[in-house]
Coordinates of C-alpha atoms and ligand atoms in Angstrom, one line a residue:
X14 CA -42.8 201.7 28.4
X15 CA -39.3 203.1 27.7
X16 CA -37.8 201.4 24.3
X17 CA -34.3 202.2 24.1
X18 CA -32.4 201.7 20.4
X19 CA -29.4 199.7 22.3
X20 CA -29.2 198.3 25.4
X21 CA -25.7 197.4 27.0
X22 CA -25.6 195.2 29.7
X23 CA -22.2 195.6 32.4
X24 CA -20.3 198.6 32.6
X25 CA -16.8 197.1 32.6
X26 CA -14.3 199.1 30.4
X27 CA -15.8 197.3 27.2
X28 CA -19.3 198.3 28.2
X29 CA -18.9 202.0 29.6
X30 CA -16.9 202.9 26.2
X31 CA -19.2 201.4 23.6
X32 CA -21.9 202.9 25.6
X33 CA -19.9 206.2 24.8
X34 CA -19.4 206.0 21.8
X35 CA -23.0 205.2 20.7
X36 CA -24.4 208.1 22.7
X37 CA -22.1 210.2 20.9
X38 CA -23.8 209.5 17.5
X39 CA -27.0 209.7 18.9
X40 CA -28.1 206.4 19.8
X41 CA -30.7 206.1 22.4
X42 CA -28.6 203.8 25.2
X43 CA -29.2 202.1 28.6
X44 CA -26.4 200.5 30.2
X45 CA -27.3 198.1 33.1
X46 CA -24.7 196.7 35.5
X47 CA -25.4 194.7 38.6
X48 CA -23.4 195.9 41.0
X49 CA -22.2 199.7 42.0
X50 CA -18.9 198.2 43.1
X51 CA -18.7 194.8 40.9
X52 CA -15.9 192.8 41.6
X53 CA -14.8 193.1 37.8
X54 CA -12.1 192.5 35.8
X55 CA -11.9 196.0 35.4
X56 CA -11.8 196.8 38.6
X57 CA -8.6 194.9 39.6
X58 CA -6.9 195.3 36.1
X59 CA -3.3 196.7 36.4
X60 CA -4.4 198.8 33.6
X61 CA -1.1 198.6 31.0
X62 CA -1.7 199.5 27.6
X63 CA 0.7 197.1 25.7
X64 CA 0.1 199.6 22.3
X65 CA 3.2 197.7 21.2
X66 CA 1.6 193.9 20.9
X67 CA 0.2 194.3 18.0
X68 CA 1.0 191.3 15.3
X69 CA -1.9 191.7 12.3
X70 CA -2.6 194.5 9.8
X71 CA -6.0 194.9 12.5
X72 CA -4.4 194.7 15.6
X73 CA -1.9 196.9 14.6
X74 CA -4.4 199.9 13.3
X75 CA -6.0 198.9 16.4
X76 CA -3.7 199.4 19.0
X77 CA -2.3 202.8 17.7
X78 CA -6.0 204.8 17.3
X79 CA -6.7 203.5 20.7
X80 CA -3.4 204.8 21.8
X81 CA -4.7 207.9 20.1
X82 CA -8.2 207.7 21.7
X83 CA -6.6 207.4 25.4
X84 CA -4.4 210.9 24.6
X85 CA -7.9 212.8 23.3
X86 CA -9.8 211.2 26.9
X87 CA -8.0 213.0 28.8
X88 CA -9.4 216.4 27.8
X89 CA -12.8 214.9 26.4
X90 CA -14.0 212.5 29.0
X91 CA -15.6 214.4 32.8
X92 CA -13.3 212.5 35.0
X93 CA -9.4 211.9 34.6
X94 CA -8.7 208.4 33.4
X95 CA -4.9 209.2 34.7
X96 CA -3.7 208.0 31.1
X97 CA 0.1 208.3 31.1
X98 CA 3.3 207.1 29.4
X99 CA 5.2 204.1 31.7
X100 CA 7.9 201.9 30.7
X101 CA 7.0 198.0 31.1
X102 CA 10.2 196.7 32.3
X103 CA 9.3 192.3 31.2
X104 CA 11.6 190.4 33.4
X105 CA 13.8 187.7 32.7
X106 CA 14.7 184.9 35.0
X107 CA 17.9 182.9 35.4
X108 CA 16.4 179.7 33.8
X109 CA 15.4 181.8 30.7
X110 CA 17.4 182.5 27.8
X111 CA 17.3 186.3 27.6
X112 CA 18.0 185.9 23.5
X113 CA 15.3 183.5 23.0
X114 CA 12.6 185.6 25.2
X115 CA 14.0 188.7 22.8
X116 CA 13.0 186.8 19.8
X117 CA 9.3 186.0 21.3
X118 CA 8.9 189.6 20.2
X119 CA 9.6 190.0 16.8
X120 CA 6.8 189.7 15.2
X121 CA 5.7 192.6 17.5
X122 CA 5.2 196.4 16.3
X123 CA 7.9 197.7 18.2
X124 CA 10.9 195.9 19.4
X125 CA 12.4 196.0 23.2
X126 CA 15.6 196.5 24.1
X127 CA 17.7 194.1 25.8
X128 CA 18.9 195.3 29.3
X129 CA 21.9 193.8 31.7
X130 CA 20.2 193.5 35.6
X131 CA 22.3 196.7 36.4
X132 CA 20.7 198.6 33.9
X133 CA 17.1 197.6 34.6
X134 CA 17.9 198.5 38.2
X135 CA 19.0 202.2 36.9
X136 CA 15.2 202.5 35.7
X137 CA 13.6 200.9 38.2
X138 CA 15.7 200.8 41.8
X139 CA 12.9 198.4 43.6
X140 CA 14.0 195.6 41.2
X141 CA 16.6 193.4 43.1
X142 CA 19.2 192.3 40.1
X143 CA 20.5 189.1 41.5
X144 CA 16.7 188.1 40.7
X145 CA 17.1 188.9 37.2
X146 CA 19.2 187.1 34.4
X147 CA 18.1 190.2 32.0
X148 CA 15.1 192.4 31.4
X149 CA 13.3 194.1 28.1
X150 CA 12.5 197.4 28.2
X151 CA 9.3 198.4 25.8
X152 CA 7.5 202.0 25.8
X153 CA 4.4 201.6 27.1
X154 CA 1.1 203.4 28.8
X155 CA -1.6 203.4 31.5
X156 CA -4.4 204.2 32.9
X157 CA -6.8 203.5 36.0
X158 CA -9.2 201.4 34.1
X159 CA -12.2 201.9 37.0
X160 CA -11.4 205.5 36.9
X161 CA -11.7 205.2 33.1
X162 CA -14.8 202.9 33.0
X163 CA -16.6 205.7 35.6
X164 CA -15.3 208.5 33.2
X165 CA -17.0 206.9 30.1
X166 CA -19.9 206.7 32.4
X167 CA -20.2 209.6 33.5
X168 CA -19.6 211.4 30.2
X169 CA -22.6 209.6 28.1
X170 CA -25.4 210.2 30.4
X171 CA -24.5 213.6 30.7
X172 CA -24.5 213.5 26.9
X173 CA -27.8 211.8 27.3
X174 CA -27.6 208.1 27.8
X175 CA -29.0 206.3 30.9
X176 CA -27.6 204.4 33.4
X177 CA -29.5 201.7 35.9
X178 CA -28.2 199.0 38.2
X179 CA -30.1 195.7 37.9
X180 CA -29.0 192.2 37.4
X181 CA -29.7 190.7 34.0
X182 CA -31.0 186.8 34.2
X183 CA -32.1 186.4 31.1
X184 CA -32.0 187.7 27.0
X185 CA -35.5 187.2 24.8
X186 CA -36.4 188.0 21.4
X187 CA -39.5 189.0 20.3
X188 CA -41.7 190.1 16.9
X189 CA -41.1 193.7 18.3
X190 CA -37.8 194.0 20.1
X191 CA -35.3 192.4 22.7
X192 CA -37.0 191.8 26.2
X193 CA -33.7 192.2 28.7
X194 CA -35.2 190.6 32.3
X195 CA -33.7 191.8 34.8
X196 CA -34.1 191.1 38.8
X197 CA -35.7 194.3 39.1
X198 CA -37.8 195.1 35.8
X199 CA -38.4 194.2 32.4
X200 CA -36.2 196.5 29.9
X201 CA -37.3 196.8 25.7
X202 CA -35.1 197.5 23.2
X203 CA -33.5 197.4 19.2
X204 CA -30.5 195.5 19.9
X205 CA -28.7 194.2 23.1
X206 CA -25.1 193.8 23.6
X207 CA -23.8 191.9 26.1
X208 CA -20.6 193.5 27.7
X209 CA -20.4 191.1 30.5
X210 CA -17.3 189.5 30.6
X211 CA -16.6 186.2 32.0
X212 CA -20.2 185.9 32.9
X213 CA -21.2 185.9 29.1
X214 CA -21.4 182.3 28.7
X215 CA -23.4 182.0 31.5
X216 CA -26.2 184.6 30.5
X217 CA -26.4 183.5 26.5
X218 CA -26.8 179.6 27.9
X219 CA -29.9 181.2 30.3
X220 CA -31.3 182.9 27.5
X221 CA -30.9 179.8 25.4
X222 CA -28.1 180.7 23.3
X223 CA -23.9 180.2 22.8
X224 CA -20.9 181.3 22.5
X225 CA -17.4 179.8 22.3
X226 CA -16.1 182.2 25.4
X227 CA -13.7 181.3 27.8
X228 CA -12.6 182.7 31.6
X229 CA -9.3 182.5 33.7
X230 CA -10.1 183.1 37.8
X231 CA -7.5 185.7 38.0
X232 CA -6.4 186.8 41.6
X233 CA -3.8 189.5 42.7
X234 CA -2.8 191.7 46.0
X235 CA -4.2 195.2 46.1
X236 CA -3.0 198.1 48.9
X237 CA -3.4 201.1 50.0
X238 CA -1.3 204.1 49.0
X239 CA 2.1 203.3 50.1
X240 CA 5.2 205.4 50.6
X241 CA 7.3 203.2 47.8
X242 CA 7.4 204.7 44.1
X243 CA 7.7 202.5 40.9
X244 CA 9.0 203.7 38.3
X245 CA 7.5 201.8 35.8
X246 CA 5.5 198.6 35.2
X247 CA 7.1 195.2 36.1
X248 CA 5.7 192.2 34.2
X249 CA 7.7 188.7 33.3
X250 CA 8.4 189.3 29.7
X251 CA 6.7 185.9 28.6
X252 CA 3.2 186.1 30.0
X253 CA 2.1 182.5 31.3
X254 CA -1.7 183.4 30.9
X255 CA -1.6 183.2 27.4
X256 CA 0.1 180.5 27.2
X257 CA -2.7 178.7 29.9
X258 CA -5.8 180.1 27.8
X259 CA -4.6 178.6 24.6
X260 CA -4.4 175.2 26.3
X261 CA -8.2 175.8 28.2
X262 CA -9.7 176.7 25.2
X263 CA -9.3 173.5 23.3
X264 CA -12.2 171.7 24.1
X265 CA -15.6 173.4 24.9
X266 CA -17.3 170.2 26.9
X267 CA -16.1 170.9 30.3
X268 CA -16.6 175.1 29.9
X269 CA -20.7 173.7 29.3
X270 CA -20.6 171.4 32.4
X271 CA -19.3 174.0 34.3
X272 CA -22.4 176.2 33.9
X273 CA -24.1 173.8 35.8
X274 CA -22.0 173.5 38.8
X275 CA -19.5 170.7 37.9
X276 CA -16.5 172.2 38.6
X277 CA -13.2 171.3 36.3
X278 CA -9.6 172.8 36.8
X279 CA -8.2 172.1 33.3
X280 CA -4.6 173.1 34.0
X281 CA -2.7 173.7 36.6
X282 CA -2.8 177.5 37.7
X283 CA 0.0 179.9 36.5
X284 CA 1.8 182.7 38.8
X285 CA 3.0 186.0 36.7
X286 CA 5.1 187.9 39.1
X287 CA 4.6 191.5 38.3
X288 CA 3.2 194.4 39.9
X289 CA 2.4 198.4 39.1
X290 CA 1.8 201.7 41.2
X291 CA -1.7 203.7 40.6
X292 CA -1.6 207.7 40.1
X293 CA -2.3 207.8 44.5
X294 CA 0.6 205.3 45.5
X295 CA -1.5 202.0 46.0
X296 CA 0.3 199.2 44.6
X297 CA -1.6 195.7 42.5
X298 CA 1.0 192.8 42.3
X299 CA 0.1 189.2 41.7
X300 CA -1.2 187.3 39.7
X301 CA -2.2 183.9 39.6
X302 CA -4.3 183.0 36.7
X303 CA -6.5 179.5 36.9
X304 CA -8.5 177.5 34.7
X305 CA -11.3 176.6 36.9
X306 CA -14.7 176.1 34.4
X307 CA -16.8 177.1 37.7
X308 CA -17.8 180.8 37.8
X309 CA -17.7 180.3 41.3
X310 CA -14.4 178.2 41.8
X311 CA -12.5 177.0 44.7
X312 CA -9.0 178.7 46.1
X313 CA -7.4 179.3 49.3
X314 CA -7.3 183.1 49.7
X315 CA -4.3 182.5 52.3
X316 CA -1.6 180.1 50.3
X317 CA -2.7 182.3 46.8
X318 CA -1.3 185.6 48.4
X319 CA 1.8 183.4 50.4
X320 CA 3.0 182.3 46.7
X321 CA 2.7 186.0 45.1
X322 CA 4.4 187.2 47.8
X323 CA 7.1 184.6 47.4
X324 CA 7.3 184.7 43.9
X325 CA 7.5 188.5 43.6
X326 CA 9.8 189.0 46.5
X327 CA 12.1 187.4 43.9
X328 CA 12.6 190.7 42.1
X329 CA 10.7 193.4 44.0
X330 CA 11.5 192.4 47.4
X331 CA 10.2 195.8 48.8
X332 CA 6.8 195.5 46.8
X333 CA 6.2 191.7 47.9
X334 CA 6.0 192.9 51.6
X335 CA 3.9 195.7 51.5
X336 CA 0.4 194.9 53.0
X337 CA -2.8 194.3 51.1
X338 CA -5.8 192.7 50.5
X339 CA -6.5 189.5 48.3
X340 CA -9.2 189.7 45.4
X341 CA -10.4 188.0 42.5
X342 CA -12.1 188.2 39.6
X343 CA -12.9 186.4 36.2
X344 CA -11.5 187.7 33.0
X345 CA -13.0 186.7 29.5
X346 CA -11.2 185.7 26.1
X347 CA -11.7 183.5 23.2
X348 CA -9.7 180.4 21.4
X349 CA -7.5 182.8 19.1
X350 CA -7.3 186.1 21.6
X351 CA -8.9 187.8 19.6
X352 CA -12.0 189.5 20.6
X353 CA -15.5 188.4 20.1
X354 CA -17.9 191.3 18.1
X355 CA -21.0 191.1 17.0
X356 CA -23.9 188.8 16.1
X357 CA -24.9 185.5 18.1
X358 CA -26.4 183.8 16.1
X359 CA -28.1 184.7 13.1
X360 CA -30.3 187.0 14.7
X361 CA -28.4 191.2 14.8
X362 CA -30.3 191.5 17.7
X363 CA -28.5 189.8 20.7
X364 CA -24.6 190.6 20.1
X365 CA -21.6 190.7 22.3
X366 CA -18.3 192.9 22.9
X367 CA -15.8 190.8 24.8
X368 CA -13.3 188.6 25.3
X369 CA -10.5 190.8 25.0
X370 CA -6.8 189.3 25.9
X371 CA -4.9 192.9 25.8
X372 CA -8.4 194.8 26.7
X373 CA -6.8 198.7 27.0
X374 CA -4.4 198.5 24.0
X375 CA -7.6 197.2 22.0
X376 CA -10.9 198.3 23.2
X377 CA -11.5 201.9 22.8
X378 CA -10.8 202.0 19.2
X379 CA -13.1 199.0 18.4
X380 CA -15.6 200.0 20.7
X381 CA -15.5 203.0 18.2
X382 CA -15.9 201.1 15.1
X383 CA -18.4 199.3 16.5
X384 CA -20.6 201.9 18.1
X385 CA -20.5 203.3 14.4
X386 CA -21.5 200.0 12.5
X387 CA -24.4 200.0 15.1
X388 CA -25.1 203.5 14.3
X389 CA -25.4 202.5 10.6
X390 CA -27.3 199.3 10.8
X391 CA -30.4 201.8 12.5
X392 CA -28.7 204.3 9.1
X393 CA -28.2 207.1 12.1
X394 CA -24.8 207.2 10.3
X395 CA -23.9 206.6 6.6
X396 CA -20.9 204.0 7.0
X397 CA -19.4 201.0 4.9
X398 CA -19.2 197.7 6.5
X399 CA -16.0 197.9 8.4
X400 CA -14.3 194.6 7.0
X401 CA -12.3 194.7 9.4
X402 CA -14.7 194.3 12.3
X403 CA -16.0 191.3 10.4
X404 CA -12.7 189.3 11.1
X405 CA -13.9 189.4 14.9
X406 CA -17.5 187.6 14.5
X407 CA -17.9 185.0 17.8
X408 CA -19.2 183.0 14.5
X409 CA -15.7 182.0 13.4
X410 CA -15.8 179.6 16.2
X411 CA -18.8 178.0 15.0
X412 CA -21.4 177.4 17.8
X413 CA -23.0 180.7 17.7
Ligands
FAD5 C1 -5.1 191.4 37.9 C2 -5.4 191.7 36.4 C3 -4.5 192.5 35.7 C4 -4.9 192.9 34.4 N1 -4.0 193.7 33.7 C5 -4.3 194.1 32.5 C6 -3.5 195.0 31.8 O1 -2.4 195.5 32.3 N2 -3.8 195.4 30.6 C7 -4.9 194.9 29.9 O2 -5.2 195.4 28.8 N3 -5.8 194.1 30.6 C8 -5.5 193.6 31.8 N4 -6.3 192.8 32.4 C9 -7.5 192.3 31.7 C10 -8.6 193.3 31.7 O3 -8.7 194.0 33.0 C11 -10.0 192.7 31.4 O4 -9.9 191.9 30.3 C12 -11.0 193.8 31.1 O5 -11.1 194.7 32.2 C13 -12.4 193.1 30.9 O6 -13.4 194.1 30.7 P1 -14.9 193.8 30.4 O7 -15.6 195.0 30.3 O8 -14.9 192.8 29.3 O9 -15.3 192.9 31.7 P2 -15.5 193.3 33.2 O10 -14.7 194.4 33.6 O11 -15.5 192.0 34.0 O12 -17.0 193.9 33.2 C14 -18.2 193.1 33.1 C15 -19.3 193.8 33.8 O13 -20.5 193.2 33.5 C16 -21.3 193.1 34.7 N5 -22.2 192.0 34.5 C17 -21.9 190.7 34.3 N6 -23.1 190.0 34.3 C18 -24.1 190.8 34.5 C19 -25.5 190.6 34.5 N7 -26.1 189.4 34.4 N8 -26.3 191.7 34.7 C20 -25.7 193.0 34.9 N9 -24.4 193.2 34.8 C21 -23.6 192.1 34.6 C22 -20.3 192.9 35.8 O14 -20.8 193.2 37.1 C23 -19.1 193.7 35.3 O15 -19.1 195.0 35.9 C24 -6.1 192.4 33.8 C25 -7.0 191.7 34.5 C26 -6.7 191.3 35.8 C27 -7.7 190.6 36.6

């Protein structure tokens, strides 16, 4: 029998870098993910790395060592992660007030600057300016964030750590260790940490535990490489999603019915109309977000894409008619959007790593801390409590 020190189970970006970062300080690591080409949130993420959004002491050191972190993967990681600077160019509509949207931002680290439709359309030509009442312009970054999953990957079992593709049903703990049960075999470890997004709920409440996490159905348009070339990242410049996850994650009775079977849509969905380019010319534009407490929710694939395509031919006319393929996935978070670290429960033994709302920004330097207050707890590394991390315990929610 094979007793690994951690197990991590999904291989999202949360997963694939923790795993990385344990390996790296000598942690014995298996990572299990279900599926070779999961339908993740990963997968379909646009990938922008909104280093600017950070608004606490935390979030703030956060943001800029994973901004750090992203700059040193390029050389340090086996495959490119296609980390580069883009401008996010938040767009403005005519029923906004551009000033009032400005002021959404200042409690922000850095502070965007107020552009006229002509001179949004200097930085970006595909943006149609009658569409527009103004725009923001903020510095900002990206990566392919499947091509930066695979990298971490690929890089920790080279450095040692193992890999394997099962599903996970349920979580036990024993006198002597963590049983992981998965379709295929029976896995023993130290500690298990589930990395498994919007299906985290789902696999604590089969294993007889809980967590206050939440998911948003998100669903998008992705293409193949295409001839057209953006310039930068186009986003609205107020987000509805986390407007709609504040109001979903009030009340926790209908996110429990939902994991068994009844179905609940607790608001109605939201469209942001936004869209970027990837390093080989495909395109991702969408994105509906819905509230639907089913992992396995209702939607009409055809009406979804008409009403991105509608929405975004607003102000990237040329983008909204390029053909693609609809897809969907769920994507975690919590009540405060903050993410969720650590313990479930009293017992060390089961923990989780999700729930990220600005996941790329966030995640590579906490995966770091983390992997090193692991390393500690097994005293593979000599480390003080990181206080810090503490602030992010799924136990500030209670329930867990
Ligand atoms: C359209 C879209 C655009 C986005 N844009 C951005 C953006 O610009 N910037 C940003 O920061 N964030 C963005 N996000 C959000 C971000 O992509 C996600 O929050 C992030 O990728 C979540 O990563 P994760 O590792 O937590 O979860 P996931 O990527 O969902 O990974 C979870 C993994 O766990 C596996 N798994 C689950 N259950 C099991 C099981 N029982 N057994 C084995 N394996 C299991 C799954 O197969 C999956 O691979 C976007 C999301 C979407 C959908």
């Amino acid at each position: 029998m094979q007793f690994y020190e951690v197990i991590i189970i999904g291989s999202g970006i949360t997963g694939a870098s923790l795993a990385y970062e344990l390996v790296r300080l000598g942690v014995s690591v298996l990572l299990i993910e279900q599926d070779k080409n999961a339908p993740s949130a990963t997968r379909y993420s646009y990938g922008g790395i909104s280093y600017w959004a950070g608004m606490t002491d935390l979030t703030r050191s956060l943001a800029a060592e994973s901004l750090e972190i992203h700059r040193e993967n390029v050389g340090a990681l086996d495959l490119p992660t296609e980390f580069r600077e883009l401008p996010l160019i938040g767009t403005i509509d005519h029923s906004q007030d551009p000033i009032a949207v400005l002021k959404t931002y200042a409690f922000f680290t850095k502070q965007p600057q107020l552009l006229t439709p002509a001179e949004a359309v200097e930085l970006e030509p595909l943006l149609n300016p009658d569409g527009i009442a103004a725009a923001l312009l903020m510095p900002h970054a990206h990566i392919n964030p499947i091509a930066t999953a695979n990298a971490y990957c690929q890089t920790m079992v080279r450095l040692g750590g193992h890999r394997t593709y099962d599903r996970v049903l349920t979580i036990s703990s024993e006198s002597d260790g963590v049983r992981v049960h998965g379709k295929l075999e029976t896995y023993h470890s130290d500690r298990v940490i589930l990395c498994t997004g919007g299906g985290t709920r789902s696999l604590l409440r089969d294993s007889g535990l809980a967590i206050r996490q939440y998911f948003s159905h998100a669903e998008s348009i992705e293409t193949d490489p295409c001839d057209l070339q953006m310039r930068s990242v186009v986003m609205p410049a107020e987000i509805g999603r986390f407007e709609l996850e504040r109001s979903a994650a009030i009340d926790d009775g209908p996110w429990e019915a939902g994991l068994t079977g009844h179905n609940q849509d607790l608001t109605p969905p939201i469209l942001d109309a936004g869209a970027l380019q990837f390093a080989d010319g495909s395109l991702r534009f969408g994105q509906i977000s819905r509230t639907q407490t089913s992992l396995a929710p209702q939607s009409s694939p055809e009406t979804s894409e008409q009403w991105m395509r509608s929405e975004l031919a607003k102000i990237l006319p040329k983008v909204a008619q390029v053909p693609g393929r609809w897809v969907t996935c769920t994507v975690a978070f919590s009540a405060d959007h903050l993410p969720l670290v650590g313990p479930v429960g009293d017992d060390r033994r089961v923990q989780v790593f999700s729930g990220f709302s600005n996941p790329m920004a966030l995640v590579p330097a906490t995966a770091k801390r983390f992997a090193h207050q692991l390393a500690s707890d097994k005293n593979l590394v000599a480390s003080e409590p990181d206080k810090e991390l503490q602030t992010l315990l799924p136990s500030r929610f209670g329930m867990s």
